[in-house]
XYZ file of C-alpha atoms in Angstrom:
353
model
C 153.940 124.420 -7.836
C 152.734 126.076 -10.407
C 150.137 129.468 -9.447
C 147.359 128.306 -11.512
C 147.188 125.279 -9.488
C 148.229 125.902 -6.319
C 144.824 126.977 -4.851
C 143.520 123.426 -5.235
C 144.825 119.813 -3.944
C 143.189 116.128 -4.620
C 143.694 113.488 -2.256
C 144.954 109.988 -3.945
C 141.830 108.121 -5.588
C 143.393 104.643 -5.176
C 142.475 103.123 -2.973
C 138.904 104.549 -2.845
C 138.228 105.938 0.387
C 135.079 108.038 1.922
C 135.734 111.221 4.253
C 133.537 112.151 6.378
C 135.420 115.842 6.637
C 138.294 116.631 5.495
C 140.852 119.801 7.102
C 142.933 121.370 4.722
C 145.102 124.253 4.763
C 145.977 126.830 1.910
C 144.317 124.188 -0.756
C 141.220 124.191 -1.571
C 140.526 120.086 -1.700
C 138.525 118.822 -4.522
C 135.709 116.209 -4.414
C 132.521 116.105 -2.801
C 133.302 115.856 1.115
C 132.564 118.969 3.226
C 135.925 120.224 4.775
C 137.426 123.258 6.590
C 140.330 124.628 5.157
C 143.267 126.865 7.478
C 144.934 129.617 5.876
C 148.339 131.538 6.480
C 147.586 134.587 4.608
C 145.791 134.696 0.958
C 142.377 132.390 0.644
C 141.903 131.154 -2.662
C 145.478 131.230 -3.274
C 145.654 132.690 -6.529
C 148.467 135.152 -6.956
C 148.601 137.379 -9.695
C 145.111 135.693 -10.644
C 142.270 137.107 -8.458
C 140.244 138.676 -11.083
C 140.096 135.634 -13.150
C 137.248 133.326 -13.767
C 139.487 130.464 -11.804
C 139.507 132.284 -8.928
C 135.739 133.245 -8.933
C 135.909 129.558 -9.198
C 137.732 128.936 -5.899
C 135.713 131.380 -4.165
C 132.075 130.049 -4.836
C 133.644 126.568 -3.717
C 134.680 128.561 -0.363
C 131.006 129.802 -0.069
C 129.226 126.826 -0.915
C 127.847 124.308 1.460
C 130.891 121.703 1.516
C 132.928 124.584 3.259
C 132.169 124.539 6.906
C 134.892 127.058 8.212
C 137.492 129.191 6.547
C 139.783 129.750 9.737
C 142.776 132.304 9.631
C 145.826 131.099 11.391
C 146.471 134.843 12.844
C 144.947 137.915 12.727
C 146.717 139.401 10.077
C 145.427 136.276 8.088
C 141.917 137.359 8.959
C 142.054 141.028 7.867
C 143.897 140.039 3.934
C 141.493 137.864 4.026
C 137.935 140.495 4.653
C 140.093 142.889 2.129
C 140.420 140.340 -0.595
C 136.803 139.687 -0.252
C 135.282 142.773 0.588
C 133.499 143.919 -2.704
C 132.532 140.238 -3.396
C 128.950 139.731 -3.264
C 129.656 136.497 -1.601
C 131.376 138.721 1.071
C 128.594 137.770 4.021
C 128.587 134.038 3.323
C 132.596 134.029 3.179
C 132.869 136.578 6.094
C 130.105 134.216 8.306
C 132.507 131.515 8.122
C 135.731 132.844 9.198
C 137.550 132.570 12.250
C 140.927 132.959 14.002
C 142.833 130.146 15.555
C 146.679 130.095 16.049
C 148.709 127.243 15.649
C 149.559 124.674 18.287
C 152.395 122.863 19.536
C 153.099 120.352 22.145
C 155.092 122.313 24.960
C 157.836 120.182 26.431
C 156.848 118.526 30.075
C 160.002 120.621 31.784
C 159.870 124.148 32.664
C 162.066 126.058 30.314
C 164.888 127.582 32.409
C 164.171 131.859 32.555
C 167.649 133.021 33.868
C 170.083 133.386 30.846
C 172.157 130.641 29.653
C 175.154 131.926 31.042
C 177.118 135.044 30.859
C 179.315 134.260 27.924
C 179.126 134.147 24.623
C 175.804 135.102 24.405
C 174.078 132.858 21.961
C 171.983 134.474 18.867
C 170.626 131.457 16.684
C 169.048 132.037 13.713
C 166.946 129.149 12.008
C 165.646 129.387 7.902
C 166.875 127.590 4.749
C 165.897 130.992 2.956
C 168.830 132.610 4.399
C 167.919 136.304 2.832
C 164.393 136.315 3.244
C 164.165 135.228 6.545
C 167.307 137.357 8.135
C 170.450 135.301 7.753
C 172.204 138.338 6.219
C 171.322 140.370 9.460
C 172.422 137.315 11.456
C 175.940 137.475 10.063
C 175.839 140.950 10.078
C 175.751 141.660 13.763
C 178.178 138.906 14.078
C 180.877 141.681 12.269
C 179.810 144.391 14.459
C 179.665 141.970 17.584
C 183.055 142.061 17.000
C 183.734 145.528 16.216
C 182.280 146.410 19.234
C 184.384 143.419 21.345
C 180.922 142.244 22.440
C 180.605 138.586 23.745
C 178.115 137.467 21.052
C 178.103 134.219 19.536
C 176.111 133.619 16.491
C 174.956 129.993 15.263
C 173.393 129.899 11.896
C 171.350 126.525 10.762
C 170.546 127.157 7.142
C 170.870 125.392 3.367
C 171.555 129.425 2.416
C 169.248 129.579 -0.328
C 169.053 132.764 -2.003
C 167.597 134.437 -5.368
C 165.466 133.822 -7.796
C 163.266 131.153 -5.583
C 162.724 133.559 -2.860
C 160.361 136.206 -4.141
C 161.952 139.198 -1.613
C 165.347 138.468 -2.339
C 167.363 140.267 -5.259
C 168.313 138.137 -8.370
C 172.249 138.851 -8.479
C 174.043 136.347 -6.667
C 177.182 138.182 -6.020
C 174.783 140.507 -3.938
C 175.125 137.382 -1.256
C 179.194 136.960 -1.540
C 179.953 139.099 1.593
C 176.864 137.822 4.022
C 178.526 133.930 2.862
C 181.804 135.258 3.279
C 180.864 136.302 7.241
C 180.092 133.049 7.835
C 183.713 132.225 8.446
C 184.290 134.602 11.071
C 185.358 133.197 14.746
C 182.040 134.463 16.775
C 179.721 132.764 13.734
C 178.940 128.624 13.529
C 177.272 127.617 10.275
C 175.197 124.206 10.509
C 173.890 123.596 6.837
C 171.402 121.605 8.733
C 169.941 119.913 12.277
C 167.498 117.573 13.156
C 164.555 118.551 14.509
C 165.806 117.614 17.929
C 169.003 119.901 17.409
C 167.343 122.855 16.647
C 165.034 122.679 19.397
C 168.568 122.026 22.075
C 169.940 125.204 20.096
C 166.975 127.266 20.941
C 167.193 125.516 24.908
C 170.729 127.044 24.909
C 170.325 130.352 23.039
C 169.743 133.734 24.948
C 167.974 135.172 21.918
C 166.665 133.521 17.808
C 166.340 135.905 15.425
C 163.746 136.236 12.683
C 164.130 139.374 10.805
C 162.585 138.061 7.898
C 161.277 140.252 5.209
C 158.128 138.006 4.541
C 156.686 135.646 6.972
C 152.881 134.952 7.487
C 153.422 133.312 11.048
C 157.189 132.220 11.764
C 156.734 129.089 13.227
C 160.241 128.923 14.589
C 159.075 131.377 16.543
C 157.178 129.156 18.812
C 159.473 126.450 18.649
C 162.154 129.355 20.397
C 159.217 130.663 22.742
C 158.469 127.428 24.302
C 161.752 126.784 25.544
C 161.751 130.666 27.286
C 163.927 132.011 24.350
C 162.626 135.357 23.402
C 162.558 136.210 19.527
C 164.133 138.997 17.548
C 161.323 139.782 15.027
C 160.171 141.581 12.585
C 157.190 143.903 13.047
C 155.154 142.203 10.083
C 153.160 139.849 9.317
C 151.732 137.822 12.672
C 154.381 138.630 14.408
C 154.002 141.844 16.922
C 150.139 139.472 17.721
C 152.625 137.566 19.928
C 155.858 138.608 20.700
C 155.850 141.880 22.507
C 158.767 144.340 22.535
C 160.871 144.170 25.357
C 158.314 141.703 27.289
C 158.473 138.489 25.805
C 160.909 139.420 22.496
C 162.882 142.174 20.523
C 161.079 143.928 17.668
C 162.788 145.639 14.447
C 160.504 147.798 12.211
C 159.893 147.182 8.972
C 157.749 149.470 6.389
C 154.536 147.665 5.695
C 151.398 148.684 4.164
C 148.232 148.656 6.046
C 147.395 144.654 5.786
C 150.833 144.151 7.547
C 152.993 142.939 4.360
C 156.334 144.645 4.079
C 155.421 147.585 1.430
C 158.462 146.192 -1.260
C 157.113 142.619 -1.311
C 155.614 142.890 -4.981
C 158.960 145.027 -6.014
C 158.953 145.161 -10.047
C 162.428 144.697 -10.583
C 164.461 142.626 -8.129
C 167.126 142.307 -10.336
C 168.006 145.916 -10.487
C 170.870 147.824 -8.102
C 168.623 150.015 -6.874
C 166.758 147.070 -5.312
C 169.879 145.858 -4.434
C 170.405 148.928 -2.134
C 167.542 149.202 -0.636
C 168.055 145.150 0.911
C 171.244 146.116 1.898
C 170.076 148.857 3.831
C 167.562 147.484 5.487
C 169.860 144.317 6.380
C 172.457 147.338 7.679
C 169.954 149.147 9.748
C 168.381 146.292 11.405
C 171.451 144.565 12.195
C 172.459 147.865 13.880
C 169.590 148.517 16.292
C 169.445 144.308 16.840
C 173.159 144.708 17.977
C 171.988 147.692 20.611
C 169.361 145.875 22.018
C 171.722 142.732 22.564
C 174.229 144.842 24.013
C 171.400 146.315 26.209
C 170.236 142.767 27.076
C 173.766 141.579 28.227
C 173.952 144.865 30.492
C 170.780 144.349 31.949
C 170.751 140.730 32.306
C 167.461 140.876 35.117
C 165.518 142.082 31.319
C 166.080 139.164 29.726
C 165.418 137.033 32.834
C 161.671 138.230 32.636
C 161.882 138.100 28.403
C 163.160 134.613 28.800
C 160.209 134.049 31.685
C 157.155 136.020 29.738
C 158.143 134.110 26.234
C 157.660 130.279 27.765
C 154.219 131.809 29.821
C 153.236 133.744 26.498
C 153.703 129.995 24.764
C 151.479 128.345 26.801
C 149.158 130.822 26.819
C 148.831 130.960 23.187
C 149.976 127.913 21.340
C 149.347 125.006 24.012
C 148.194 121.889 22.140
C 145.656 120.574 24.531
C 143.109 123.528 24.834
C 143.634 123.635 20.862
C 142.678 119.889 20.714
C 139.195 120.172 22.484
C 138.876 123.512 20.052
C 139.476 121.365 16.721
C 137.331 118.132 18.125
C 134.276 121.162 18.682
C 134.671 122.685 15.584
C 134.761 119.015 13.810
C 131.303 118.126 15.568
C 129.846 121.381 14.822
C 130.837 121.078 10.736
C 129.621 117.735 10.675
C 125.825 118.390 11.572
C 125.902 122.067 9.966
C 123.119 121.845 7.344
C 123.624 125.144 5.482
C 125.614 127.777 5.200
C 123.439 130.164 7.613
C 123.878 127.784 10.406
C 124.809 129.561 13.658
C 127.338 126.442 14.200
C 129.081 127.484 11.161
C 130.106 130.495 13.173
C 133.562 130.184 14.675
C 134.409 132.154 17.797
C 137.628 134.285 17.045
C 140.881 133.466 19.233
């Protein structure tokens, strides 16, 4: 989608149809029916544009009376959000209408299983068609030194490998990828271009540990989907992420340099086609796949860890992401923005997560 647009979305005129509220999420919707909109990170999205008159646009339709709740999925949502709108002079209206709430998901009727999935291999699955971005070259990465090291690790990769010029973290020279593709041939790695929904969920059943090292996520929703089912995560400390998984409790964390909203600090790099960008990816890949392969090798020595990892993540799930406390939330805030009047209605105001 192109950026000048993608702040906005229209619903399908024909056949005419009357909302009495609408929900949205990321895009602003168009028309004249009051609606909340969710957000993952930026609110207007506008990259590249926010001092243009089409974003001043977006905003005063955020602060006017049809908007009855701006809510942040996370709270690293919330704060780009209050720094993107802090010298606005809309910045009261805006900030009296925003909330937290994380995402839901049903959480399967059985009890996930806590004690490791057996003693060997241990399974690492790692889950993202952006296969860069989102830590694919790590994935394959500590499959080589797995093996180096004569560890018992088995990595299983479910990815459509897309790399480059799409993927605004990754660098632009495509032979950069050659020797993260080329690991996916070796004996302790399985590469599944894709699954069903269904498989990737019995992958994460049967997996000791997933793996997100990504270099740009908002949330990382396959981080749930692994939580739920007692698997603890290998994450990145950005974004959302260290809100939820904490190290050594309920999940691994790698650092990552970020800047103070929680973004890693080379997202907005000016030349990703250059070598010296180049080198610094491969570093990072090299250095996190390095301290990810010493805290698997810890895990499989201390095997009681992972037992109460494996236990905390499936509590930590419920706790946070269970669908049926975040139904009666939704149907409240949905009564509440249908009898608001104005924008300085107390109902307007959200309690934060």
């Amino acid at each position: 989608m192109h950026q000048g647009i993608e702040g906005i979305t229209a619903f399908s005129p024909w056949p005419p149809r009357r909302f009495d509220l609408i929900h949205a999420f990321n895009r602003i919707p168009l028309g004249h029916a009051p609606f909340v909109i969710g957000f993952e990170s930026h609110m207007p999205r506008g990259f590249g544009l926010e001092t243009s008159h089409y974003y001043g646009v977006l905003s005063r339709m955020l602060a006017s009376p049809r908007c009855r709740g701006i809510i942040a999925i996370s709270n690293y949502a919330r704060e780009i959000f209050k720094e993107t709108h802090q010298n606005s002079a809309m910045r009261d209206i805006l900030y009296g209408k925003l909330s937290v709430r994380y995402p839901n998901i049903e959480i399967p009727a059985e009890a996930a299983r806590p004690e490791p999935v057996g003693r060997a291999p241990f399974v690492v699955s790692f889950v993202g068609n952006h296969f860069a971005r989102k830590g694919g070259c790590v994935a394959v990465r500590m499959a080589e030194l797995a093996l180096q090291k004569k560890l018992p690790v088995q990595v299983e990769i479910v990815s459509s490998l897309q790399v480059g010029r799409g993927v605004w973290t990754d660098p632009l020279n495509d032979h950069f990828y050659d020797r993260y593709r080329a690991a996916l041939k070796l004996p302790n790695v399985r590469w599944h271009a894709t699954l069903s929904n269904v498989e990737v969920h019995a992958l994460f059943r049967r997996s000791h540990v997933s793996l997100l090292a990504t270099f740009c996520d908002t949330f990382g929703y396959s981080a749930i989907e692994s939580m739920i089912h007692g698997t603890p995560v290998l994450a990145t400390r950005q974004g959302a992420l260290p809100e939820f998984i904490v190290h050594r409790q309920n999940g691994l964390l790698l650092d990552l340099d970020t800047a103070p909203n929680g973004e890693w600090i080379h997202i907005a790099h000016p030349d990703r086609g250059s070598r010296a960008y180049e080198s610094l990816v491969e570093g990072e890949i090299e250095r996190m796949a390095q301290v990810a392969i010493l805290e698997i090798e810890r895990l499989i020595e201390r095997p009681d860890e992972l037992y109460d990892m494996r236990r905390h993540a499936r509590s930590d799930a419920e706790r946070l992401f269970g669908a049926q406390e975040a139904n009666a939330y939704w149907d409240g805030l949905y009564e509440r923005a249908l009898t608001a009047q104005e924008v300085g209605d107390a109902r307007f105001r959200l309690e934060a997560r």
